[in-house]
Coordinates of C-alpha atoms in Angstrom, one line a residue:
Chain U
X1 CA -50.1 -14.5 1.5
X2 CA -51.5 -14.8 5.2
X3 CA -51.7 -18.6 4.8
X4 CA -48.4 -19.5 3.5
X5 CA -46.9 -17.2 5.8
X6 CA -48.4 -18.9 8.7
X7 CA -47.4 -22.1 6.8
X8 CA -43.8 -21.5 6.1
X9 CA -42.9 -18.4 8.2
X10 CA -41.0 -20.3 10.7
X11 CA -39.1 -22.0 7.8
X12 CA -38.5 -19.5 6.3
X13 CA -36.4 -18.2 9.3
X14 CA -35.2 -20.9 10.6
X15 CA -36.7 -24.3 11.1
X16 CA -39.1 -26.6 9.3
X17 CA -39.5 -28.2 12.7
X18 CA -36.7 -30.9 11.6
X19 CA -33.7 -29.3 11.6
X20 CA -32.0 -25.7 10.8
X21 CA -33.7 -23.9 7.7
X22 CA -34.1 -20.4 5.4
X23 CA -32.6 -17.5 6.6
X24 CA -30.8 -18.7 9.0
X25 CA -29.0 -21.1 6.5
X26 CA -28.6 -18.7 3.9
X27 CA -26.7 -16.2 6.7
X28 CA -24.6 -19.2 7.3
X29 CA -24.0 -19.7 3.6
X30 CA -23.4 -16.3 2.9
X31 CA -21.1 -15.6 6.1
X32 CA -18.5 -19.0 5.9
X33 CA -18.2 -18.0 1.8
X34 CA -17.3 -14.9 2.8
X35 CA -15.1 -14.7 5.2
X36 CA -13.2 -18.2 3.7
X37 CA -13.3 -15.8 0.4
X38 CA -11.3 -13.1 2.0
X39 CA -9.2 -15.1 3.6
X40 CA -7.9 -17.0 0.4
X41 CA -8.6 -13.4 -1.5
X42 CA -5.8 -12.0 0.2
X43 CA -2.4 -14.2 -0.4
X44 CA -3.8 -14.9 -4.2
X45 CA -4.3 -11.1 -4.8
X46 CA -0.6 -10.2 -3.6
X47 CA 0.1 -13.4 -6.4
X48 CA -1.5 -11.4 -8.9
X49 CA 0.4 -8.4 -8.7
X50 CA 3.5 -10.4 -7.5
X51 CA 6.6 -10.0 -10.5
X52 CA 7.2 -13.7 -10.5
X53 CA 5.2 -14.9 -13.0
X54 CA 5.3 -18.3 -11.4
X55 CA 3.6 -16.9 -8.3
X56 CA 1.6 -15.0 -10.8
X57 CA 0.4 -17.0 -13.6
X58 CA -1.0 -20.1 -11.9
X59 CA -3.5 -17.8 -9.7
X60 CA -4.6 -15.7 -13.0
X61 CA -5.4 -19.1 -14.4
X62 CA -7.7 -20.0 -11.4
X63 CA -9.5 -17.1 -11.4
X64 CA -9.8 -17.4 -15.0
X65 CA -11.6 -20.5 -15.0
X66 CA -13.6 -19.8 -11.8
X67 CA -14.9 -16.3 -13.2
X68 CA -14.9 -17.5 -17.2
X69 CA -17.6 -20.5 -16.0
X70 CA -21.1 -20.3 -14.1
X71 CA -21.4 -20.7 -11.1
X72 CA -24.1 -23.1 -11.0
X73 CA -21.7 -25.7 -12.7
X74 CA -18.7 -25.5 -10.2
X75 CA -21.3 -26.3 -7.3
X76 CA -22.3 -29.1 -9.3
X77 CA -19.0 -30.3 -10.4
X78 CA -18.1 -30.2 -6.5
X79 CA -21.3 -31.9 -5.4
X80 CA -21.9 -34.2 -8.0
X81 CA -18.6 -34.3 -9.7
X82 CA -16.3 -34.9 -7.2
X83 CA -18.1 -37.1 -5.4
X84 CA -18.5 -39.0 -8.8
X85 CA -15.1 -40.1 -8.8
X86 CA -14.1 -43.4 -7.1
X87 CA -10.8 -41.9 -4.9
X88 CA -13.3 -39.4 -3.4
X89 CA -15.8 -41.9 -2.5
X90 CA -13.2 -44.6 -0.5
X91 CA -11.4 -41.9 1.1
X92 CA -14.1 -41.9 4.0
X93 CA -13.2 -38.7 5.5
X94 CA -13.3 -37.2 1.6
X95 CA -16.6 -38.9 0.8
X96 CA -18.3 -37.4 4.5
X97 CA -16.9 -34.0 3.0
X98 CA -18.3 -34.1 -0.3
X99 CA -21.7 -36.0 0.3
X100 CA -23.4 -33.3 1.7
X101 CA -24.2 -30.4 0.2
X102 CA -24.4 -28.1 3.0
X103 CA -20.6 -28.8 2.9
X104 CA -20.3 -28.5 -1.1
X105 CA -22.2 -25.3 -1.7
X106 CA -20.0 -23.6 0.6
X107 CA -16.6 -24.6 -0.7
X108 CA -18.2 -23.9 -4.2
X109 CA -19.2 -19.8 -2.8
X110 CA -15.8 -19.8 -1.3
X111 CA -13.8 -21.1 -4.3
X112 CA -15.7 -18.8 -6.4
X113 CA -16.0 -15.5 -4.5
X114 CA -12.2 -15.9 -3.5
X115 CA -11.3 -15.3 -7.5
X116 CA -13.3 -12.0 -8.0
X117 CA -12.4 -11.0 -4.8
X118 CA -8.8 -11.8 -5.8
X119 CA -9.0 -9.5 -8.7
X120 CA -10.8 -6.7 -6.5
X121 CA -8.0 -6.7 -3.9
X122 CA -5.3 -7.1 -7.0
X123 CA -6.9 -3.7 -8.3
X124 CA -7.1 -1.9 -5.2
X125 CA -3.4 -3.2 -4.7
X126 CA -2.2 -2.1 -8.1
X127 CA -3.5 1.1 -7.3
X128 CA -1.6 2.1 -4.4
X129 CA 0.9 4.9 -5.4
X130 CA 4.5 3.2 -5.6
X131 CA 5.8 6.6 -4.0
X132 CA 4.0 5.9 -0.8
X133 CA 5.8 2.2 -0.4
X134 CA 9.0 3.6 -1.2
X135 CA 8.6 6.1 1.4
X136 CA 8.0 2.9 3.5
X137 CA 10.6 1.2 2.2
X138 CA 13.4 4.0 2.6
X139 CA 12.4 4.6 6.7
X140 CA 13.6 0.8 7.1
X141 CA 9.8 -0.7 7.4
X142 CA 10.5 -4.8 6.5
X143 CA 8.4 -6.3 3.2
X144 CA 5.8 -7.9 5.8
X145 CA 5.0 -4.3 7.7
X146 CA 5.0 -2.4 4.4
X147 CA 2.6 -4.8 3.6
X148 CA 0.3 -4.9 6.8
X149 CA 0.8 -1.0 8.1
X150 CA 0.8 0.8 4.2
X151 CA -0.6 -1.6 1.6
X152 CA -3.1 -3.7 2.6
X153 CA -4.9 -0.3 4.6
X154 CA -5.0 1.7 1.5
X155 CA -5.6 -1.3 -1.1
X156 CA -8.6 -2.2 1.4
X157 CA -10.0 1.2 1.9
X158 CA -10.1 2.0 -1.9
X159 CA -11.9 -1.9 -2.2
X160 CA -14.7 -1.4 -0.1
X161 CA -17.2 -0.2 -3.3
X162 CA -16.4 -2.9 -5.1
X163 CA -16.3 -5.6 -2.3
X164 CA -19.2 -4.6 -1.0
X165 CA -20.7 -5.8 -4.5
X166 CA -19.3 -9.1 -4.1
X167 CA -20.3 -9.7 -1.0
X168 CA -24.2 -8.9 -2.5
X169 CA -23.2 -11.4 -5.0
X170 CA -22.2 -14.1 -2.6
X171 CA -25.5 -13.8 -1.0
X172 CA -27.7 -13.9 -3.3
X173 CA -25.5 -16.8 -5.3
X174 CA -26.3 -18.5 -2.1
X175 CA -29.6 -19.6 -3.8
X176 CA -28.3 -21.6 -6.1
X177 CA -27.5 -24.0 -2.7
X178 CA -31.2 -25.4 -3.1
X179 CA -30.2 -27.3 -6.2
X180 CA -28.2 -29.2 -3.9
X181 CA -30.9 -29.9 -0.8
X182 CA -29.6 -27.0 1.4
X183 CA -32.8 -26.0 2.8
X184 CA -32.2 -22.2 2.6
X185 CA -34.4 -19.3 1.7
X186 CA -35.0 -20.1 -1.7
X187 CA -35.5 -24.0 -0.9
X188 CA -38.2 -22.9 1.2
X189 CA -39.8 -20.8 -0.9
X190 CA -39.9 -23.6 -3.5
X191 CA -41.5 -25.8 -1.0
X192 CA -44.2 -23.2 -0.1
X193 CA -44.8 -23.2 -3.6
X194 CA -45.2 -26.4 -4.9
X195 CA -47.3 -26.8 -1.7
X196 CA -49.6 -24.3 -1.7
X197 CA -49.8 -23.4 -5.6
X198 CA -49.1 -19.3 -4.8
X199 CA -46.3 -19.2 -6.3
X200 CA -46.2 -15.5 -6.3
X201 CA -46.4 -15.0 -2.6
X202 CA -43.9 -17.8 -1.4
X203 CA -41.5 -16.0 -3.5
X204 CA -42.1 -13.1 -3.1
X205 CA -41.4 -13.5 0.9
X206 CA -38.4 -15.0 -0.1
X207 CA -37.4 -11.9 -2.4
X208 CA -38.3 -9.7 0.4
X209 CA -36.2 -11.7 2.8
X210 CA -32.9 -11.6 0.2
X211 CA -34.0 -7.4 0.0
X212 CA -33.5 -6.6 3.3
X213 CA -30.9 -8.7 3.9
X214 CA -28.8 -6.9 0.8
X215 CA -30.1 -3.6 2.0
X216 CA -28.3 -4.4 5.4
X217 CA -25.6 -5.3 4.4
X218 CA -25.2 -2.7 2.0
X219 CA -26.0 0.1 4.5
X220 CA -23.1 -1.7 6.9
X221 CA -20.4 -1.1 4.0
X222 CA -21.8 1.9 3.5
X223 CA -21.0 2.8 7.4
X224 CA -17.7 1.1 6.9
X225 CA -16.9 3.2 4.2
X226 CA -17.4 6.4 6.1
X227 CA -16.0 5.5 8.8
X228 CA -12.5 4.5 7.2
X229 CA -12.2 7.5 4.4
X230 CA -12.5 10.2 7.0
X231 CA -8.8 10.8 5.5
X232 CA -10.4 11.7 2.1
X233 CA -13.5 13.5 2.8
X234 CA -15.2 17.3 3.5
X235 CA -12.4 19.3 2.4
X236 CA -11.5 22.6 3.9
X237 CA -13.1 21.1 7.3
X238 CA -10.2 20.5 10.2
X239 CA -10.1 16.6 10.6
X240 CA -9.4 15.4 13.6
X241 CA -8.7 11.5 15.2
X242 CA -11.7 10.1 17.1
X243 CA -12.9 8.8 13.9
X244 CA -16.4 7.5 14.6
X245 CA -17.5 11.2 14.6
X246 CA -21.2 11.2 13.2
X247 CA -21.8 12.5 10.1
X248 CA -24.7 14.6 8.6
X249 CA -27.0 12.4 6.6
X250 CA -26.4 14.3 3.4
X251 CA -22.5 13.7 3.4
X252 CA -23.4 9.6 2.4
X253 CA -25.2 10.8 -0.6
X254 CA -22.9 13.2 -1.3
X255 CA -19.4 11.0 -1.1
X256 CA -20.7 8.2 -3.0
X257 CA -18.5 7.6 -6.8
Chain K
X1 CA 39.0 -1.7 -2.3
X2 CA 40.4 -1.5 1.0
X3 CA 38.4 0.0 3.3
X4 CA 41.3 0.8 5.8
X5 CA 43.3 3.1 3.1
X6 CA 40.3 5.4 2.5
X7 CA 40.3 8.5 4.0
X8 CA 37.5 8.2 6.8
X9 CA 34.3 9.8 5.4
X10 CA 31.0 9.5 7.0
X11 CA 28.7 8.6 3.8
X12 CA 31.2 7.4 0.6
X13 CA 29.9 6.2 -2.7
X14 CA 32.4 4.3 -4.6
X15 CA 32.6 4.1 -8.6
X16 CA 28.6 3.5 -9.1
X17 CA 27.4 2.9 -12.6
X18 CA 23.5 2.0 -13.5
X19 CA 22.9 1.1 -16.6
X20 CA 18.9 0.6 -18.0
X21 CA 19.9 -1.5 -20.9
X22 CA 22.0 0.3 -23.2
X23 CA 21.5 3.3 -21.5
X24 CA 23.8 4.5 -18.8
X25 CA 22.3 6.8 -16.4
X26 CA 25.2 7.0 -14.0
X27 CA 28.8 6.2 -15.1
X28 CA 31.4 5.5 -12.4
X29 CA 30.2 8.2 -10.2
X30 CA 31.9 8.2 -6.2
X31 CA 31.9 10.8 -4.0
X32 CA 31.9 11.4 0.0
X33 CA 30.4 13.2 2.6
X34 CA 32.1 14.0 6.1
X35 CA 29.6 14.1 9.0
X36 CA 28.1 17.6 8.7
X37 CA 28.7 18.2 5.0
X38 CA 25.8 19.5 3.1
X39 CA 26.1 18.0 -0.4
X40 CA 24.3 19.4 -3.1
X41 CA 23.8 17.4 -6.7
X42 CA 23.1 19.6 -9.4
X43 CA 22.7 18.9 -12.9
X44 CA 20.2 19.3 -15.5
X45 CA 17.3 16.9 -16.0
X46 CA 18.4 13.4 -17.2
X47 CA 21.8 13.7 -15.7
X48 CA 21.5 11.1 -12.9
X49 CA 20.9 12.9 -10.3
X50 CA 17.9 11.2 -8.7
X51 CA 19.5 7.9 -9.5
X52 CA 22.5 8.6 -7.6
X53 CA 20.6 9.9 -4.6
X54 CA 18.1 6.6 -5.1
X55 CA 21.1 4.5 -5.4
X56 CA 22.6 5.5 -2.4
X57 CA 19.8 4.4 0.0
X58 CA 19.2 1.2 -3.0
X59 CA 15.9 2.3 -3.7
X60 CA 17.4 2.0 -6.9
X61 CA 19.5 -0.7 -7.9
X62 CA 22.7 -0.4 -8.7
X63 CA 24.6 -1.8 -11.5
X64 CA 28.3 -1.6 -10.3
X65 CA 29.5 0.2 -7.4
X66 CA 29.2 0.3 -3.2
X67 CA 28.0 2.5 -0.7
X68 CA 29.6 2.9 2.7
X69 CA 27.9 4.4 6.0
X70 CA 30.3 5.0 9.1
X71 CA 32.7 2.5 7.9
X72 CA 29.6 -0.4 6.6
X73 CA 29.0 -1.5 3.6
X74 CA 26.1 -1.7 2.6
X75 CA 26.3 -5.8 1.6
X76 CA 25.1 -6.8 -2.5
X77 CA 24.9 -9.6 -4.4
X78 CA 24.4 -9.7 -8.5
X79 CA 21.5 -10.6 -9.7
X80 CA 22.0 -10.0 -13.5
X81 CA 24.6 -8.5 -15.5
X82 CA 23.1 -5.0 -15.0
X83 CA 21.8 -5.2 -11.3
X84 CA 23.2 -5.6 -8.3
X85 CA 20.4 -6.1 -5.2
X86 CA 21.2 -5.7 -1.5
X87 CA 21.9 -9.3 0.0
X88 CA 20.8 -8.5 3.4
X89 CA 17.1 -7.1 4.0
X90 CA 18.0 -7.0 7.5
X91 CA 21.0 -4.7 7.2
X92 CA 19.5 -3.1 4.2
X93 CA 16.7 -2.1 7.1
X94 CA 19.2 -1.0 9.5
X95 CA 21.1 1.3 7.3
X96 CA 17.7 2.4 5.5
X97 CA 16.6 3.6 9.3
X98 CA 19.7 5.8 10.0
X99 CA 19.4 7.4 6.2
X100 CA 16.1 9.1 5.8
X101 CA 14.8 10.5 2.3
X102 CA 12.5 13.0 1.4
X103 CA 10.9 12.8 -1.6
X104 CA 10.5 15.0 -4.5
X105 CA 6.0 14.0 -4.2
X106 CA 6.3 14.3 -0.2
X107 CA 4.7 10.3 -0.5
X108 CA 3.0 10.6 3.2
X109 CA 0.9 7.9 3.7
X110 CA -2.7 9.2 3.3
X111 CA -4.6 7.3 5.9
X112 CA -2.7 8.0 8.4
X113 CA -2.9 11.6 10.3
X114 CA 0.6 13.5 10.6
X115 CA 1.3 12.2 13.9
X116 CA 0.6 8.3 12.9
X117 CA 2.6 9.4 9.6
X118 CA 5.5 10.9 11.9
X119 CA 5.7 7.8 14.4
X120 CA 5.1 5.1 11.8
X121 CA 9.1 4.9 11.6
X122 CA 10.1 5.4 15.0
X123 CA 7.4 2.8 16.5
X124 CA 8.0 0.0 13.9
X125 CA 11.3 0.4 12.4
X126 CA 13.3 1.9 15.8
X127 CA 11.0 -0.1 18.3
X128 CA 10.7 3.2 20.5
X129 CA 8.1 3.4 23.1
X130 CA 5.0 5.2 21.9
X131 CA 5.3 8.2 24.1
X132 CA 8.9 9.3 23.4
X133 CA 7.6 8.6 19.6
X134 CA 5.1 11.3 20.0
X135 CA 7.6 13.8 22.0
X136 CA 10.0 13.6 19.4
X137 CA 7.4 14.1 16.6
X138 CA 5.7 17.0 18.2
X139 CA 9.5 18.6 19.0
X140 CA 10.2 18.0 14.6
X141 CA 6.7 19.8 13.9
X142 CA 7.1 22.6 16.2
X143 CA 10.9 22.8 14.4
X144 CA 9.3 22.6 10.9
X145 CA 6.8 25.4 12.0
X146 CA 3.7 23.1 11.8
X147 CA 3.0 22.2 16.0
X148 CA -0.6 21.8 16.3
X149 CA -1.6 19.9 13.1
X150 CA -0.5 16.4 14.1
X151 CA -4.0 15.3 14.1
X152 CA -4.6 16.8 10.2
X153 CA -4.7 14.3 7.3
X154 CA -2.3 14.9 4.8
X155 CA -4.8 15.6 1.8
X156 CA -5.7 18.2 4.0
X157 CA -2.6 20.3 4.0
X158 CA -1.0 22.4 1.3
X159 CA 2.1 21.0 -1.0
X160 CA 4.3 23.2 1.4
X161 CA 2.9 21.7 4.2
X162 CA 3.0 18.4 3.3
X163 CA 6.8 18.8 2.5
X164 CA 7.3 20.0 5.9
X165 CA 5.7 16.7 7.5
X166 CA 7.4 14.9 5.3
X167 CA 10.9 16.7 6.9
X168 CA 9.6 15.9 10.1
X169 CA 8.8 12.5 9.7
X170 CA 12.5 12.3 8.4
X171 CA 13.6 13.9 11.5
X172 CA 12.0 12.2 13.7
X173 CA 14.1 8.6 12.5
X174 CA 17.0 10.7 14.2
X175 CA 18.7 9.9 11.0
X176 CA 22.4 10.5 10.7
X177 CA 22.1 11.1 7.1
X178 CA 19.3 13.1 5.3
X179 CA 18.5 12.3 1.7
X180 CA 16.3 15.1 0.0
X181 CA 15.3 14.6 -3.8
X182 CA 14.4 17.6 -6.1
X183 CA 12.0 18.2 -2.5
X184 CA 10.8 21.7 -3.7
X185 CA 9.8 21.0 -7.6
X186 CA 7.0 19.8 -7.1
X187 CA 5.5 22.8 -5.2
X188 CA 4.0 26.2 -6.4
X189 CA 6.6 28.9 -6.3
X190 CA 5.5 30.5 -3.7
X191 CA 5.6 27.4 -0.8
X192 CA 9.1 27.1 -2.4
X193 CA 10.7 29.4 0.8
X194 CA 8.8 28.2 3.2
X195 CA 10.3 24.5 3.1
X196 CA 14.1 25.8 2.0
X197 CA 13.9 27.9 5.2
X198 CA 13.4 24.7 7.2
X199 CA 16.2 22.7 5.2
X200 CA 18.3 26.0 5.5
X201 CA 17.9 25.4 9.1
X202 CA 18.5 21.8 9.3
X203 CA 21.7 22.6 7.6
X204 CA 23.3 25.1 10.1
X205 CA 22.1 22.8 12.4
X206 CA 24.8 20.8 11.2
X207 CA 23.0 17.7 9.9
X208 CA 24.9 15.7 7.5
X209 CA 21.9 16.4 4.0
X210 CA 22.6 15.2 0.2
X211 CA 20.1 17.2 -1.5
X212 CA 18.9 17.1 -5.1
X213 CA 18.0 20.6 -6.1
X214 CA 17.2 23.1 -8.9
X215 CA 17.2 25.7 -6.6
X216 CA 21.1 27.0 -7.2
X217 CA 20.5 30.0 -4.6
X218 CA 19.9 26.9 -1.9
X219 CA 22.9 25.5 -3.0
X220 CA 25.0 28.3 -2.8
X221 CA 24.0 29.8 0.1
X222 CA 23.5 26.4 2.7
X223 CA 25.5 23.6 1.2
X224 CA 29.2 23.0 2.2
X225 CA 30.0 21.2 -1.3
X226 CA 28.5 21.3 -4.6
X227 CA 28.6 19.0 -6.9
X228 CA 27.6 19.2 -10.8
X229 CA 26.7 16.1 -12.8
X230 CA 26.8 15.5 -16.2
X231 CA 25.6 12.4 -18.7
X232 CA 25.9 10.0 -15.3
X233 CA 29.6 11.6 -14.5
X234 CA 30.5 14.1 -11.8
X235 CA 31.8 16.7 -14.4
X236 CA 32.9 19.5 -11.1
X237 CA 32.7 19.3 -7.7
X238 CA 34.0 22.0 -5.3
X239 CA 32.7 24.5 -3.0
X240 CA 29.6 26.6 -3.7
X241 CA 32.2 29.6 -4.3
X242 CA 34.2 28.2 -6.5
X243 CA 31.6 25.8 -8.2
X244 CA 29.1 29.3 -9.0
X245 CA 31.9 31.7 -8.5
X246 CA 34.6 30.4 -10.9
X247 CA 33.1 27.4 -12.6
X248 CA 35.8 25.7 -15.0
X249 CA 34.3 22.9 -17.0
X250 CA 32.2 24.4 -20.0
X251 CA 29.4 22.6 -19.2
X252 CA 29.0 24.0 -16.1
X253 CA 28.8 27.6 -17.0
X254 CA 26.4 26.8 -19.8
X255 CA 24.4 25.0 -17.1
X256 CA 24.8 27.9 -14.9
X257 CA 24.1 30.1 -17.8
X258 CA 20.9 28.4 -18.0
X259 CA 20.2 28.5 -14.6
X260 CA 19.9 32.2 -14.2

C-alpha cells in the first residue's frame, strides 16, 4: 500500500511528472459534463414537455437512444467512430476535435448526461401545479418570466434529489475515459497495477479517491437542498427570509424522502 | 359590432360561446360591468361559470365572442374552428395586468415568501420600483388583516390566510378589475367569513369585482348585480333584490330552492 502510494500518489492527484493526471482530470471530466449537461438539459427538457410534438418528439428520440444504449459504446462511437469516417478526418479542425480523447470522453459525458438530465428536469417540470402558472399568467408575467421567475425555480428545487444522482453518475462514468488514454483516476490506478502487481491496493486508492469525491459532492446537494426548501420545511415554526439560517443536524436526516 | 353605438361600460363581454367538442359550456353569453359594479355569477356546478370568468381574462379560450376593457378589445385570431387565441401577447399582458384574478386554489407561488409573492407582479409586470412595491404590499396586507406575515411562506399559512394573500397580491396590481373564482370553496367553513369580510370590504370600497360564488348571502348582501347562469346561457340577471327576492325564471327558484 505504502509503496504504490509513494509510487503513484502524485499521479494519482495530479501529475505523472509529464503532464496533468488522476483526480485532477477526473474533476475536470466530471465538472465540463456537467455543467455542458445542464446547460443542454435545460432547452431539451422544456422540448419534452413542450405541446408541439415536433419540438417534442425529436428530443424524446435522442434521449431514447442516448439512455436505451451503454455508455461505453457512445464514447467509443465518438472516439473511434467518428473519427473513422473520412469527412471527419479532412476537416482539420474536426479531425483535432475528435483525435483526442480528452476531447471525446467529454462530449460523450455531456451528450449522455444531458438526456437523463433532460428527463429529470422534464419531470420536475411536469410537476409543477398548472394553477401556480396560471396565477402567473393572469398578473401579466410574459412566457419567458413565467418561465425564469415561477417554473424553472420550482421544477429545479423539486430536481435536486434526483440530480444530485446524476451528477454521482457522471462522475463515476468518468472512468470509463481510461479506455480512451485520458489519464484519470482509474487510468492511474490501472497503471499502478500492472506496475506493481497489487492490484488490490492501486484500486483501492482509486475507490477511495471516487468515495470521497461522491461523498462531497453528495453532502454539497445535500446543503443545497436545505438551503433552497426552507419554503417546505419544520412546520408550525415561523419562517423567516435570511435563508442560510443554520439548521440542527437532526433536521437533514429528518427531511430526506 | 360597433364599438361606438354600445352603451359605455367599463368591462363588456359580447356573445361568448366555448365549445369542448360537442359540448358547449357557454352559449352566447354577454354581459357588462360599469366601473364600480359588483357582479356576481351564480349557477350550479357545470353551468359555465368558471369558463366565463376564465374567458374573460383568456385564461380560457374562447370559441366565439369578444371582451372589451375601457373601450379595448382584447385582439384574437382563430386558430381552429372551436378556439379563438389572443393575437397579441403583448396586449394580452397589458390588459392581464389591469384585471387581476383570484383563484378558487389561492395558486401562490410556494417558494416565494408573501412579500416576494405580493411584489412579483408589480416588480416584473408594472416595472415599479422595489420600494413603492413593498409599501403598497404591506398597505394590501394590513387591509386584508394579515400585516406582519410578509416574511411567512405560504405553506405555512392557513387556507384563509392564504386566500387573503392571494387578495392582496391582487390588490397590489392596482387592478381596475378584480376577477374572483369560486375564492371561498375551497376553504373549511369556518375561514369562509374571514375572507368574504375582506371582499365585502373591497366591494364598498367601490372596486369594480366579478365574482364566482356559491355563497348567495355574499351575493345578496355586497354585489350590485347578480347574475344566474344556466346550461352556458345567462337564464336571469337583475339586482340581488329582485334576482333572490322575486326570481322569475323556474330554474332559478329551483336553484334558489336548492340553495337554502
Amino acid at each position: 500500500m505504502i509503496d504504490v502510494l509513494n509510487e503513484y500518489g502524485l499521479a494519482f492527484l495530479y501529475s505523472d511528472g509529464y503532464r496533468l493526471t488522476g483526480l485532477v482530470i477526473t474533476l475536470w471530466l466530471t465538472v465540463i459534463s456537467v455543467f455542458a449537461g445542464f446547460a443542454l438539459a435545460l432547452p431539451m427538457s422544456m422540448a419534452l414537455v413542450s405541446n408541439r410534438a415536433w419540438v417534442r418528439l425529436p428530443v424524446r428520440f435522442y434521449c431514447l437512444i442516448l439512455c436505451g444504449t451503454p455508455l461505453y459504446l457512445q464514447l467509443m462511437t465518438i472516439y473511434v467512430g467518428v473519427y473513422g469516417l473520412q469527412l471527419v478526418r479532412d476537416t482539420p479542425v474536426l479531425a483535432a476535435i475528435f483525435k483526442d480523447g480528452m476531447h471525446c470522453a467529454p462530449i460523450a459525458f455531456a451528450l449522455n448526461s444531458a438526456a437523463y438530465t433532460s428527463i429529470i428536469f422534464a419531470s420536475a417540470l411536469r410537476g409543477v401545479p398548472y394553477g401556480e402558472i396560471e396565477a402567473a399568467r393572469a398578473c401579466g408575467l410574459s412566457r419567458r418570466l413565467v418561465w425564469t421567475r415561477i417554473v424553472w425555480p420550482r421544477a429545479l428545487r423539486s430536481a435536486i434529489p434526483a440530480y444530485s444522482n446524476e451528477v454521482i453518475f457522471v462522475l463515476h462514468a468518468t472512468s470509463l475515459a481510461s479506455a480512451v488514454t485520458v489519464k484519470d483516476i482509474m487510468a492511474i490506478a490501472r497503471d499502478a497495477s500492472a506496475a506493481t502487481y497489487k492490484s488490490f491496493e492501486a484500486f483501492g486508492i482509486a475507490a477511495a479517491i471516487y468515495l470521497s469525491l461522491s461523498f462531497a459532492l453528495l453532502a454539497c446537494f445535500r446543503r443545497l437542498e436545505t438551503r433552497l426548501t426552507i419554503h417546505l420545511r419544520r412546520p408550525g415554526v415561523q419562517m423567516t427570509v435570511p435563508i442560510a439560517r443554520p439548521l440542527p443536524a437532526s433536521s437533514h436526516r429528518m427531511n430526506r424522502p | 359590432m360597433n364599438a361606438q353605438s354600445m352603451p359605455k361600460a367599463y368591462l363588456r363581454v359580447e356573445g361568448l360561446h366555448k365549445q369542448y367538442g360537442a359540448r358547449t359550456v357557454l352559449d352566447g353569453v354577454s354581459l357588462s360591468a360599469q366601473k364600480g359594479d359588483v357582479l356576481s355569477i351564480i349557477g350550479a356546478s357545470g353551468s359555465g361559470k368558471s369558463t366565463l370568468l376564465r374567458c374573460i381574462n383568456m385564461l380560457e379560450n374562447p370559441s366565439r365572442g369578444e371582451v372589451w376593457i375601457d373601450g379595448e378589445k382584447i385582439e384574437l385570431r382563430r386558430v381552429n374552428p372551436e378556439t379563438l387565441v389572443p393575437s397579441s401577447e403583448r396586449q394580452l399582458q397589458r390588459i392581464r395586468s389591469r384585471m387581476s384574478m383570484v383563484f378558487q386554489q389561492f395558486n401562490l407561488w410556494p417558494h416565494m415568501t408573501v412579500l416576494q409573492n405580493l411584489i412579483e407582479g408589480p416588480l416584473h409586470v408594472k416595472k415599479v420600483a422595489k420600494e413603492t412595491a413593498v409599501a403598497t404590499s404591506q398597505a394590501m396586507l394590513k387591509k386584508v388583516g394579515l400585516f406582519g406575515m410578509e416574511d411567512r411562506y405560504p405553506a405555512f399559512l392557513s387556507g384563509g390566510q392564504q386566500q387573503r394573500v392571494a387578495i392582496a397580491r391582487a390588490l397590489c396590481m392596482e387592478p381596475d378589475v378584480m376577477l374572483f373564482d369560486e375564492p371561498t370553496s375551497a376553504l373549511d367553513p369556518e375561514l369562509v367569513g374571514e375572507v368574504l369580510d375582506v371582499m365585502k370590504q373591497l366591494a364598498a370600497e367601490g372596486r369594480t369585482m366579478i365574482v364566482v360564488t356559491h355563497e348567495m348571502a355574499f351575493a345578496r348582501e355586497a354585489s350590485s348585480r347578480v347574475v344566474f347562469l344556466h346550461n352556458g346561457q345567462i337564464e336571469e340577471e337583475g339586482p340581488p333584490s329582485e334576482v333572490f327576492g322575486e326570481p322569475k325564471s323556474a330554474r332559478l327558484v329551483q336553484f334558489l330552492a336548492r340553495c337554502n
